Structures are given as structure tokens and as C-alpha cells.
């Protein structure tokens, strides 16, 4: 698994890359991307990749109706991923069937960054959201990725608030 990610060359063409729904046999590679992302940001996880990957694959299969994975591949090598979490919303008289989404875990392997590939994943997820008839799509972004999301139409909302459970707040 790991050697396929390392074998990528920075000078390879971008036009030989495909973005599509993840296939069941690609979920282990997606798990590796998720593990490496955490390693990149926080250091080596306490859970070894060999333990994490099968648990992640099982989770992805169990949650495929609410969490859909898009992959970016070059040949048969998964070099990026993006997830769309889908949430049913409370009906109202004008629209009984209401659904929203949240972009999660957009990641491109380090050797492929800064070439617009993350933007391609964002576009693909937003196209998927349109096809599914979602009302809105949110994202919790890193500071580095905010410009990429902004280029694709994401805007800050003064009405979208969050509460961190477990954090002490003054009453």
C-alpha cells in the first residue's frame, strides 16, 4: 500500500487523473490516506495503519448511505479523496424532503499538491451534491484550504455557528 503512494513523481501529467466514486476495493487505500493525513498533522497515530485500515473500511461500508467517498486516481493508485456527509433535514411545508451535506476529509497526497487537484475534488463533490438535490453544503476547512473553497463558491455565513462539546463555557 505505502509504496504506491511514494512512487508518484511530481512531473507526471495531471490529465491522466480521474475523479470518481470510490470503489469498494479502494477503501483500504482511502484508509491509508486518512491515516497519513493524521500523521502529517499530529505525528504518528497510536493506532497502527494495519489496525486502522480494516476498521476504517468496515466503517465506510456501514455508513455508505450517509457518507460517500470520492477518490482521485492515477491509473490504479488513489492519490486523493473527499467525503460528502449527507444529512436529512426536518421537513417544512414548502419542502418536505430536505437534505444537506458537509464536505469532509478532502486530501491530496503531498507530492501532488498545489496543482489544483484539491479543487477538482471539491468540484466533483459539489456536482455530486447538486445531483443529489442537496439544499446546501458546508465545510470545516483548514486555513490553507479556505481560498480553494472560496474559489468554488463557499462563503462564510454569520448564521452558521458551532458548539464544541466538552469545552467549558462561561454561563
GROMACS .gro file of N, CA and C in nm:
model
  513
    1UNK      N    1   0.082  -0.120   0.000
    1UNK     CA    2   0.000   0.000   0.000
    1UNK      C    3   0.086   0.126   0.000
    2UNK      N    4   0.177   0.138   0.094
    2UNK     CA    5   0.254   0.261   0.110
    2UNK      C    6   0.343   0.288  -0.011
    3UNK      N    7   0.399   0.185  -0.072
    3UNK     CA    8   0.489   0.207  -0.183
    3UNK      C    9   0.420   0.273  -0.301
    4UNK      N   10   0.294   0.245  -0.321
    4UNK     CA   11   0.222   0.306  -0.433
    4UNK      C   12   0.213   0.458  -0.416
    5UNK      N   13   0.196   0.503  -0.293
    5UNK     CA   14   0.188   0.647  -0.269
    5UNK      C   15   0.323   0.714  -0.288
    6UNK      N   16   0.429   0.647  -0.244
    6UNK     CA   17   0.563   0.705  -0.253
    6UNK      C   18   0.612   0.707  -0.397
    7UNK      N   19   0.565   0.615  -0.481
    7UNK     CA   20   0.617   0.601  -0.616
    7UNK      C   21   0.573   0.711  -0.712
    8UNK      N   22   0.482   0.797  -0.671
    8UNK     CA   23   0.435   0.903  -0.760
    8UNK      C   24   0.546   1.004  -0.787
    9UNK      N   25   0.554   1.052  -0.909
    9UNK     CA   26   0.653   1.153  -0.946
    9UNK      C   27   0.583   1.286  -0.965
   10UNK      N   28   0.648   1.393  -0.921
   10UNK     CA   29   0.588   1.526  -0.931
   10UNK      C   30   0.572   1.573  -1.075
   11UNK      N   31   0.650   1.522  -1.169
   11UNK     CA   32   0.643   1.570  -1.307
   11UNK      C   33   0.540   1.495  -1.391
   12UNK      N   34   0.465   1.402  -1.331
   12UNK     CA   35   0.364   1.329  -1.407
   12UNK      C   36   0.250   1.424  -1.447
   13UNK      N   37   0.192   1.399  -1.561
   13UNK     CA   38   0.085   1.486  -1.613
   13UNK      C   39  -0.040   1.477  -1.528
   14UNK      N   40  -0.112   1.589  -1.522
   14UNK     CA   41  -0.236   1.595  -1.447
   14UNK      C   42  -0.350   1.534  -1.528
   15UNK      N   43  -0.341   1.534  -1.658
   15UNK     CA   44  -0.453   1.488  -1.741
   15UNK      C   45  -0.473   1.336  -1.739
   16UNK      N   46  -0.388   1.262  -1.672
   16UNK     CA   47  -0.409   1.118  -1.660
   16UNK      C   48  -0.474   1.081  -1.527
   17UNK      N   49  -0.539   1.179  -1.466
   17UNK     CA   50  -0.602   1.161  -1.336
   17UNK      C   51  -0.753   1.157  -1.354
   18UNK      N   52  -0.819   1.067  -1.280
   18UNK     CA   53  -0.966   1.058  -1.283
   18UNK      C   54  -1.020   1.084  -1.143
   19UNK      N   55  -1.136   1.147  -1.136
   19UNK     CA   56  -1.208   1.168  -1.011
   19UNK      C   57  -1.342   1.098  -1.025
   20UNK      N   58  -1.374   1.011  -0.928
   20UNK     CA   59  -1.498   0.932  -0.935
   20UNK      C   60  -1.531   0.877  -0.797
   21UNK      N   61  -1.647   0.814  -0.789
   21UNK     CA   62  -1.687   0.749  -0.664
   21UNK      C   63  -1.587   0.639  -0.630
   22UNK      N   64  -1.558   0.627  -0.502
   22UNK     CA   65  -1.467   0.521  -0.458
   22UNK      C   66  -1.530   0.385  -0.482
   23UNK      N   67  -1.449   0.292  -0.527
   23UNK     CA   68  -1.492   0.154  -0.545
   23UNK      C   69  -1.462   0.078  -0.415
   24UNK      N   70  -1.540  -0.025  -0.383
   24UNK     CA   71  -1.517  -0.099  -0.258
   24UNK      C   72  -1.373  -0.146  -0.239
   25UNK      N   73  -1.308  -0.186  -0.348
   25UNK     CA   74  -1.170  -0.235  -0.337
   25UNK      C   75  -1.069  -0.123  -0.315
   26UNK      N   76  -1.112   0.004  -0.318
   26UNK     CA   77  -1.022   0.118  -0.295
   26UNK      C   78  -1.029   0.172  -0.153
   27UNK      N   79  -1.119   0.119  -0.071
   27UNK     CA   80  -1.138   0.174   0.063
   27UNK      C   81  -1.015   0.158   0.152
   28UNK      N   82  -0.937   0.052   0.134
   28UNK     CA   83  -0.814   0.037   0.213
   28UNK      C   84  -0.714   0.147   0.177
   29UNK      N   85  -0.706   0.184   0.050
   29UNK     CA   86  -0.619   0.293   0.009
   29UNK      C   87  -0.669   0.426   0.065
   30UNK      N   88  -0.801   0.444   0.069
   30UNK     CA   89  -0.860   0.564   0.128
   30UNK      C   90  -0.828   0.569   0.277
   31UNK      N   91  -0.835   0.454   0.345
   31UNK     CA   92  -0.800   0.447   0.487
   31UNK      C   93  -0.655   0.488   0.508
   32UNK      N   94  -0.568   0.445   0.419
   32UNK     CA   95  -0.427   0.484   0.430
   32UNK      C   96  -0.410   0.635   0.413
   33UNK      N   97  -0.484   0.694   0.320
   33UNK     CA   98  -0.477   0.840   0.304
   33UNK      C   99  -0.519   0.910   0.432
   34UNK      N  100  -0.627   0.862   0.493
   34UNK     CA  101  -0.677   0.923   0.617
   34UNK      C  102  -0.574   0.910   0.728
   35UNK      N  103  -0.513   0.793   0.739
   35UNK     CA  104  -0.412   0.770   0.841
   35UNK      C  105  -0.291   0.861   0.818
   36UNK      N  106  -0.247   0.872   0.693
   36UNK     CA  107  -0.130   0.956   0.662
   36UNK      C  108  -0.158   1.104   0.686
   37UNK      N  109  -0.282   1.146   0.660
   37UNK     CA  110  -0.321   1.284   0.685
   37UNK      C  111  -0.306   1.315   0.834
   38UNK      N  112  -0.356   1.227   0.919
   38UNK     CA  113  -0.345   1.247   1.064
   38UNK      C  114  -0.197   1.246   1.104
   39UNK      N  115  -0.120   1.157   1.046
   39UNK     CA  116   0.023   1.151   1.074
   39UNK      C  117   0.092   1.282   1.036
   40UNK      N  118   0.054   1.336   0.922
   40UNK     CA  119   0.112   1.461   0.873
   40UNK      C  120   0.087   1.577   0.969
   41UNK      N  121  -0.033   1.583   1.025
   41UNK     CA  122  -0.072   1.696   1.109
   41UNK      C  123  -0.032   1.676   1.255
   42UNK      N  124  -0.053   1.556   1.310
   42UNK     CA  125  -0.037   1.534   1.453
   42UNK      C  126   0.078   1.441   1.490
   43UNK      N  127   0.149   1.388   1.392
   43UNK     CA  128   0.251   1.288   1.421
   43UNK      C  129   0.192   1.148   1.410
   44UNK      N  130   0.276   1.049   1.425
   44UNK     CA  131   0.233   0.911   1.407
   44UNK      C  132   0.122   0.875   1.506
   45UNK      N  133   0.008   0.829   1.452
   45UNK     CA  134  -0.104   0.791   1.539
   45UNK      C  135  -0.068   0.671   1.628
   46UNK      N  136  -0.134   0.663   1.743
   46UNK     CA  137  -0.113   0.548   1.833
   46UNK      C  138  -0.167   0.421   1.770
   47UNK      N  139  -0.273   0.435   1.689
   47UNK     CA  140  -0.330   0.319   1.620
   47UNK      C  141  -0.249   0.296   1.492
   48UNK      N  142  -0.190   0.179   1.480
   48UNK     CA  143  -0.111   0.146   1.362
   48UNK      C  144  -0.201   0.138   1.239
   49UNK      N  145  -0.143   0.169   1.124
   49UNK     CA  146  -0.218   0.163   0.998
   49UNK      C  147  -0.281   0.025   0.978
   50UNK      N  148  -0.210  -0.081   1.012
   50UNK     CA  149  -0.259  -0.217   0.994
   50UNK      C  150  -0.385  -0.244   1.078
   51UNK      N  151  -0.398  -0.175   1.190
   51UNK     CA  152  -0.518  -0.188   1.274
   51UNK      C  153  -0.627  -0.093   1.227
   52UNK      N  154  -0.587   0.027   1.188
   52UNK     CA  155  -0.684   0.130   1.149
   52UNK      C  156  -0.755   0.096   1.018
   53UNK      N  157  -0.681   0.051   0.918
   53UNK     CA  158  -0.738   0.031   0.784
   53UNK      C  159  -0.860  -0.061   0.783
   54UNK      N  160  -0.855  -0.180   0.841
   54UNK     CA  161  -0.975  -0.265   0.835
   54UNK      C  162  -1.094  -0.206   0.911
   55UNK      N  163  -1.066  -0.138   1.021
   55UNK     CA  164  -1.176  -0.075   1.095
   55UNK      C  165  -1.237   0.038   1.013
   56UNK      N  166  -1.152   0.115   0.944
   56UNK     CA  167  -1.198   0.224   0.859
   56UNK      C  168  -1.282   0.170   0.744
   57UNK      N  169  -1.235   0.065   0.680
   57UNK     CA  170  -1.308   0.005   0.568
   57UNK      C  171  -1.445  -0.043   0.615
   58UNK      N  172  -1.450  -0.108   0.731
   58UNK     CA  173  -1.579  -0.153   0.784
   58UNK      C  174  -1.671  -0.034   0.811
   59UNK      N  175  -1.615   0.073   0.869
   59UNK     CA  176  -1.695   0.194   0.895
   59UNK      C  177  -1.750   0.250   0.764
   60UNK      N  178  -1.665   0.262   0.663
   60UNK     CA  179  -1.707   0.319   0.535
   60UNK      C  180  -1.820   0.236   0.474
   61UNK      N  181  -1.810   0.106   0.483
   61UNK     CA  182  -1.916   0.020   0.428
   61UNK      C  183  -2.046   0.033   0.507
   62UNK      N  184  -2.035   0.042   0.639
   62UNK     CA  185  -2.153   0.056   0.725
   62UNK      C  186  -2.223   0.191   0.707
   63UNK      N  187  -2.148   0.292   0.667
   63UNK     CA  188  -2.202   0.428   0.659
   63UNK      C  189  -2.213   0.481   0.517
   64UNK      N  190  -2.213   0.393   0.418
   64UNK     CA  191  -2.214   0.438   0.279
   64UNK      C  192  -2.340   0.514   0.240
   65UNK      N  193  -2.449   0.498   0.312
   65UNK     CA  194  -2.570   0.573   0.277
   65UNK      C  195  -2.561   0.719   0.323
   66UNK      N  196  -2.482   0.746   0.426
   66UNK     CA  197  -2.471   0.883   0.477
   66UNK      C  198  -2.336   0.947   0.449
   67UNK      N  199  -2.235   0.870   0.415
   67UNK     CA  200  -2.101   0.923   0.389
   67UNK      C  201  -2.049   0.863   0.259
   68UNK      N  202  -2.042   0.946   0.159
   68UNK     CA  203  -1.999   0.899   0.027
   68UNK      C  204  -1.859   0.949  -0.003
   69UNK      N  205  -1.779   0.861  -0.058
   69UNK     CA  206  -1.639   0.893  -0.083
   69UNK      C  207  -1.612   0.909  -0.232
   70UNK      N  208  -1.544   1.017  -0.265
   70UNK     CA  209  -1.496   1.044  -0.399
   70UNK      C  210  -1.344   1.023  -0.394
   71UNK      N  211  -1.288   0.958  -0.495
   71UNK     CA  212  -1.143   0.939  -0.500
   71UNK      C  213  -1.086   1.005  -0.625
   72UNK      N  214  -0.959   1.036  -0.614
   72UNK     CA  215  -0.881   1.084  -0.728
   72UNK      C  216  -0.776   0.976  -0.752
   73UNK      N  217  -0.773   0.925  -0.874
   73UNK     CA  218  -0.680   0.816  -0.905
   73UNK      C  219  -0.596   0.849  -1.027
   74UNK      N  220  -0.476   0.798  -1.023
   74UNK     CA  221  -0.389   0.798  -1.141
   74UNK      C  222  -0.363   0.651  -1.168
   75UNK      N  223  -0.418   0.603  -1.278
   75UNK     CA  224  -0.411   0.459  -1.304
   75UNK      C  225  -0.492   0.388  -1.197
   76UNK      N  226  -0.427   0.301  -1.122
   76UNK     CA  227  -0.496   0.232  -1.013
   76UNK      C  228  -0.448   0.279  -0.876
   77UNK      N  229  -0.380   0.394  -0.872
   77UNK     CA  230  -0.328   0.448  -0.746
   77UNK      C  231  -0.418   0.561  -0.698
   78UNK      N  232  -0.470   0.548  -0.577
   78UNK     CA  233  -0.553   0.652  -0.517
   78UNK      C  234  -0.460   0.760  -0.462
   79UNK      N  235  -0.474   0.882  -0.516
   79UNK     CA  236  -0.386   0.992  -0.474
   79UNK      C  237  -0.463   1.103  -0.400
   80UNK      N  238  -0.594   1.090  -0.391
   80UNK     CA  239  -0.673   1.190  -0.320
   80UNK      C  240  -0.810   1.137  -0.287
   81UNK      N  241  -0.875   1.206  -0.192
   81UNK     CA  242  -1.009   1.167  -0.151
   81UNK      C  243  -1.087   1.289  -0.106
   82UNK      N  244  -1.217   1.276  -0.107
   82UNK     CA  245  -1.308   1.374  -0.049
   82UNK      C  246  -1.434   1.300  -0.009
   83UNK      N  247  -1.492   1.338   0.101
   83UNK     CA  248  -1.614   1.275   0.151
   83UNK      C  249  -1.727   1.375   0.152
   84UNK      N  250  -1.846   1.327   0.126
   84UNK     CA  251  -1.967   1.408   0.137
   84UNK      C  252  -2.057   1.339   0.239
   85UNK      N  253  -2.073   1.404   0.355
   85UNK     CA  254  -2.163   1.354   0.459
   85UNK      C  255  -2.302   1.410   0.430
   86UNK      N  256  -2.400   1.323   0.424
   86UNK     CA  257  -2.535   1.362   0.385
   86UNK      C  258  -2.628   1.351   0.506
   87UNK      N  259  -2.702   1.459   0.532
   87UNK     CA  260  -2.790   1.464   0.649
   87UNK      C  261  -2.931   1.501   0.609
   88UNK      N  262  -3.028   1.420   0.652
   88UNK     CA  263  -3.168   1.453   0.633
   88UNK      C  264  -3.201   1.573   0.722
   89UNK      N  265  -3.282   1.664   0.670
   89UNK     CA  266  -3.323   1.781   0.749
   89UNK      C  267  -3.471   1.770   0.783
   90UNK      N  268  -3.511   1.843   0.883
   90UNK     CA  269  -3.650   1.842   0.926
   90UNK      C  270  -3.737   1.900   0.814
   91UNK      N  271  -3.845   1.832   0.778
   91UNK     CA  272  -3.934   1.882   0.671
   91UNK      C  273  -4.003   2.012   0.710
   92UNK      N  274  -4.040   2.088   0.608
   92UNK     CA  275  -4.129   2.202   0.629
   92UNK      C  276  -4.232   2.202   0.517
   93UNK      N  277  -4.339   2.281   0.530
   93UNK     CA  278  -4.450   2.274   0.433
   93UNK      C  279  -4.410   2.301   0.289
   94UNK      N  280  -4.307   2.378   0.264
   94UNK     CA  281  -4.266   2.407   0.125
   94UNK      C  282  -4.175   2.300   0.066
   95UNK      N  283  -4.107   2.228   0.152
   95UNK     CA  284  -4.014   2.124   0.105
   95UNK      C  285  -4.008   2.014   0.210
   96UNK      N  286  -4.082   1.908   0.183
   96UNK     CA  287  -4.086   1.800   0.281
   96UNK      C  288  -3.954   1.723   0.283
   97UNK      N  289  -3.902   1.690   0.165
   97UNK     CA  290  -3.776   1.617   0.157
   97UNK      C  291  -3.660   1.716   0.149
   98UNK      N  292  -3.590   1.729   0.258
   98UNK     CA  293  -3.479   1.824   0.266
   98UNK      C  294  -3.352   1.750   0.307
   99UNK      N  295  -3.243   1.780   0.237
   99UNK     CA  296  -3.116   1.714   0.264
   99UNK      C  297  -3.004   1.817   0.250
  100UNK      N  298  -2.907   1.811   0.339
  100UNK     CA  299  -2.789   1.897   0.327
  100UNK      C  300  -2.665   1.809   0.333
  101UNK      N  301  -2.552   1.870   0.306
  101UNK     CA  302  -2.428   1.794   0.305
  101UNK      C  303  -2.315   1.870   0.370
  102UNK      N  304  -2.211   1.797   0.401
  102UNK     CA  305  -2.091   1.854   0.460
  102UNK      C  306  -1.971   1.789   0.391
  103UNK      N  307  -1.884   1.871   0.335
  103UNK     CA  308  -1.762   1.820   0.273
  103UNK      C  309  -1.666   1.786   0.385
  104UNK      N  310  -1.611   1.666   0.379
  104UNK     CA  311  -1.520   1.621   0.484
  104UNK      C  312  -1.398   1.553   0.422
  105UNK      N  313  -1.288   1.567   0.489
  105UNK     CA  314  -1.166   1.490   0.459
  105UNK      C  315  -1.117   1.503   0.315
  106UNK      N  316  -1.110   1.624   0.264
  106UNK     CA  317  -1.050   1.642   0.131
  106UNK      C  318  -0.898   1.637   0.150
  107UNK      N  319  -0.835   1.546   0.079
  107UNK     CA  320  -0.692   1.523   0.097
  107UNK      C  321  -0.630   1.481  -0.035
  108UNK      N  322  -0.516   1.538  -0.064
  108UNK     CA  323  -0.436   1.501  -0.180
  108UNK      C  324  -0.296   1.471  -0.128
  109UNK      N  325  -0.234   1.364  -0.175
  109UNK     CA  326  -0.101   1.327  -0.127
  109UNK      C  327  -0.005   1.444  -0.148
  110UNK      N  328   0.091   1.461  -0.057
  110UNK     CA  329   0.179   1.578  -0.061
  110UNK      C  330   0.247   1.604  -0.196
  111UNK      N  331   0.294   1.503  -0.263
  111UNK     CA  332   0.364   1.522  -0.390
  111UNK      C  333   0.276   1.571  -0.503
  112UNK      N  334   0.145   1.573  -0.483
  112UNK     CA  335   0.050   1.615  -0.587
  112UNK      C  336  -0.016   1.749  -0.557
  113UNK      N  337   0.021   1.812  -0.449
  113UNK     CA  338  -0.047   1.936  -0.408
  113UNK      C  339  -0.002   2.056  -0.490
  114UNK      N  340  -0.081   2.164  -0.475
  114UNK     CA  341  -0.053   2.294  -0.536
  114UNK      C  342  -0.059   2.288  -0.689
  115UNK      N  343  -0.145   2.200  -0.741
  115UNK     CA  344  -0.165   2.188  -0.885
  115UNK      C  345  -0.313   2.192  -0.920
  116UNK      N  346  -0.397   2.230  -0.821
  116UNK     CA  347  -0.540   2.239  -0.847
  116UNK      C  348  -0.617   2.110  -0.830
  117UNK      N  349  -0.552   2.004  -0.783
  117UNK     CA  350  -0.620   1.876  -0.771
  117UNK      C  351  -0.723   1.876  -0.659
  118UNK      N  352  -0.693   1.943  -0.549
  118UNK     CA  353  -0.792   1.955  -0.442
  118UNK      C  354  -0.917   2.025  -0.492
  119UNK      N  355  -0.898   2.127  -0.577
  119UNK     CA  356  -1.012   2.197  -0.637
  119UNK      C  357  -1.095   2.105  -0.725
  120UNK      N  358  -1.030   2.013  -0.793
  120UNK     CA  359  -1.104   1.916  -0.876
  120UNK      C  360  -1.189   1.825  -0.787
  121UNK      N  361  -1.136   1.786  -0.673
  121UNK     CA  362  -1.215   1.705  -0.580
  121UNK      C  363  -1.334   1.786  -0.527
  122UNK      N  364  -1.311   1.911  -0.493
  122UNK     CA  365  -1.419   1.997  -0.444
  122UNK      C  366  -1.528   2.010  -0.551
  123UNK      N  367  -1.488   2.036  -0.675
  123UNK     CA  368  -1.587   2.046  -0.785
  123UNK      C  369  -1.668   1.918  -0.799
  124UNK      N  370  -1.600   1.805  -0.791
  124UNK     CA  371  -1.669   1.677  -0.807
  124UNK      C  372  -1.769   1.654  -0.694
  125UNK      N  373  -1.732   1.687  -0.573
  125UNK     CA  374  -1.823   1.669  -0.459
  125UNK      C  375  -1.943   1.763  -0.472
  126UNK      N  376  -1.920   1.886  -0.516
  126UNK     CA  377  -2.031   1.980  -0.533
  126UNK      C  378  -2.124   1.936  -0.646
  127UNK      N  379  -2.070   1.878  -0.750
  127UNK     CA  380  -2.152   1.824  -0.858
  127UNK      C  381  -2.238   1.709  -0.805
  128UNK      N  382  -2.179   1.625  -0.724
  128UNK     CA  383  -2.250   1.515  -0.660
  128UNK      C  384  -2.363   1.569  -0.574
  129UNK      N  385  -2.335   1.676  -0.498
  129UNK     CA  386  -2.437   1.737  -0.411
  129UNK      C  387  -2.554   1.790  -0.495
  130UNK      N  388  -2.524   1.853  -0.609
  130UNK     CA  389  -2.631   1.900  -0.698
  130UNK      C  390  -2.715   1.784  -0.750
  131UNK      N  391  -2.647   1.678  -0.793
  131UNK     CA  392  -2.718   1.560  -0.845
  131UNK      C  393  -2.810   1.499  -0.738
  132UNK      N  394  -2.769   1.507  -0.613
  132UNK     CA  395  -2.848   1.451  -0.503
  132UNK      C  396  -2.957   1.546  -0.455
  133UNK      N  397  -2.958   1.670  -0.507
  133UNK     CA  398  -3.059   1.768  -0.469
  133UNK      C  399  -3.039   1.828  -0.331
  134UNK      N  400  -2.915   1.834  -0.284
  134UNK     CA  401  -2.890   1.891  -0.153
  134UNK      C  402  -2.920   2.040  -0.150
  135UNK      N  403  -2.974   2.088  -0.038
  135UNK     CA  404  -3.006   2.231  -0.022
  135UNK      C  405  -2.881   2.315  -0.007
  136UNK      N  406  -2.788   2.266   0.073
  136UNK     CA  407  -2.665   2.340   0.098
  136UNK      C  408  -2.555   2.242   0.134
  137UNK      N  409  -2.432   2.289   0.120
  137UNK     CA  410  -2.316   2.210   0.156
  137UNK      C  411  -2.226   2.299   0.241
  138UNK      N  412  -2.182   2.246   0.354
  138UNK     CA  413  -2.091   2.317   0.442
  138UNK      C  414  -1.955   2.249   0.441
  139UNK      N  415  -1.857   2.315   0.500
  139UNK     CA  416  -1.725   2.257   0.516
  139UNK      C  417  -1.658   2.321   0.636
  140UNK      N  418  -1.584   2.242   0.710
  140UNK     CA  419  -1.498   2.292   0.817
  140UNK      C  420  -1.358   2.282   0.759
  141UNK      N  421  -1.300   2.394   0.724
  141UNK     CA  422  -1.176   2.396   0.646
  141UNK      C  423  -1.054   2.433   0.728
  142UNK      N  424  -0.940   2.387   0.682
  142UNK     CA  425  -0.814   2.438   0.737
  142UNK      C  426  -0.792   2.577   0.679
  143UNK      N  427  -0.710   2.656   0.745
  143UNK     CA  428  -0.680   2.790   0.695
  143UNK      C  429  -0.620   2.783   0.554
  144UNK      N  430  -0.535   2.684   0.530
  144UNK     CA  431  -0.469   2.670   0.400
  144UNK      C  432  -0.568   2.647   0.287
  145UNK      N  433  -0.680   2.578   0.316
  145UNK     CA  434  -0.776   2.540   0.211
  145UNK      C  435  -0.888   2.641   0.191
  146UNK      N  436  -0.903   2.739   0.278
  146UNK     CA  437  -1.012   2.836   0.265
  146UNK      C  438  -1.016   2.899   0.126
  147UNK      N  439  -0.903   2.945   0.071
  147UNK     CA  440  -0.909   3.004  -0.064
  147UNK      C  441  -0.962   2.907  -0.171
  148UNK      N  442  -0.928   2.780  -0.160
  148UNK     CA  443  -0.976   2.681  -0.258
  148UNK      C  444  -1.128   2.669  -0.249
  149UNK      N  445  -1.180   2.662  -0.128
  149UNK     CA  446  -1.326   2.653  -0.113
  149UNK      C  447  -1.393   2.781  -0.160
  150UNK      N  448  -1.334   2.894  -0.130
  150UNK     CA  449  -1.390   3.023  -0.174
  150UNK      C  450  -1.397   3.031  -0.326
  151UNK      N  451  -1.294   2.982  -0.394
  151UNK     CA  452  -1.294   2.981  -0.541
  151UNK      C  453  -1.408   2.899  -0.598
  152UNK      N  454  -1.460   2.806  -0.521
  152UNK     CA  455  -1.568   2.719  -0.568
  152UNK      C  456  -1.704   2.759  -0.512
  153UNK      N  457  -1.712   2.882  -0.458
  153UNK     CA  458  -1.841   2.937  -0.419
  153UNK      C  459  -1.877   2.928  -0.271
  154UNK      N  460  -1.793   2.870  -0.191
  154UNK     CA  461  -1.821   2.867  -0.047
  154UNK      C  462  -1.803   3.008   0.010
  155UNK      N  463  -1.894   3.046   0.099
  155UNK     CA  464  -1.888   3.176   0.164
  155UNK      C  465  -1.907   3.159   0.313
  156UNK      N  466  -1.847   3.249   0.390
  156UNK     CA  467  -1.868   3.249   0.535
  156UNK      C  468  -2.012   3.291   0.562
  157UNK      N  469  -2.072   3.232   0.662
  157UNK     CA  470  -2.208   3.264   0.699
  157UNK      C  471  -2.212   3.312   0.843
  158UNK      N  472  -2.269   3.430   0.865
  158UNK     CA  473  -2.277   3.478   1.004
  158UNK      C  474  -2.380   3.400   1.086
  159UNK      N  475  -2.461   3.316   1.021
  159UNK     CA  476  -2.563   3.239   1.092
  159UNK      C  477  -2.523   3.096   1.121
  160UNK      N  478  -2.416   3.050   1.064
  160UNK     CA  479  -2.370   2.913   1.088
  160UNK      C  480  -2.274   2.916   1.208
  161UNK      N  481  -2.319   2.863   1.318
  161UNK     CA  482  -2.242   2.864   1.441
  161UNK      C  483  -2.208   2.720   1.479
  162UNK      N  484  -2.110   2.705   1.564
  162UNK     CA  485  -2.077   2.571   1.612
  162UNK      C  486  -2.052   2.576   1.762
  163UNK      N  487  -2.074   2.463   1.825
  163UNK     CA  488  -2.053   2.447   1.967
  163UNK      C  489  -1.961   2.328   1.987
  164UNK      N  490  -1.852   2.345   2.058
  164UNK     CA  491  -1.760   2.234   2.083
  164UNK      C  492  -1.801   2.165   2.212
  165UNK      N  493  -1.856   2.047   2.199
  165UNK     CA  494  -1.899   1.968   2.313
  165UNK      C  495  -1.776   1.931   2.396
  166UNK      N  496  -1.789   1.945   2.526
  166UNK     CA  497  -1.676   1.911   2.613
  166UNK      C  498  -1.593   2.031   2.653
  167UNK      N  499  -1.609   2.139   2.584
  167UNK     CA  500  -1.534   2.260   2.617
  167UNK      C  501  -1.611   2.337   2.724
  168UNK      N  502  -1.541   2.395   2.820
  168UNK     CA  503  -1.606   2.472   2.926
  168UNK      C  504  -1.642   2.610   2.873
  169UNK      N  505  -1.766   2.649   2.896
  169UNK     CA  506  -1.814   2.781   2.857
  169UNK      C  507  -1.866   2.852   2.981
  170UNK      N  508  -1.843   2.981   2.986
  170UNK     CA  509  -1.896   3.060   3.096
  170UNK      C  510  -2.047   3.070   3.083
  171UNK      N  511  -2.116   3.050   3.193
  171UNK     CA  512  -2.263   3.057   3.187
  171UNK      C  513  -2.313   3.191   3.232
   0.00000   0.00000   0.00000
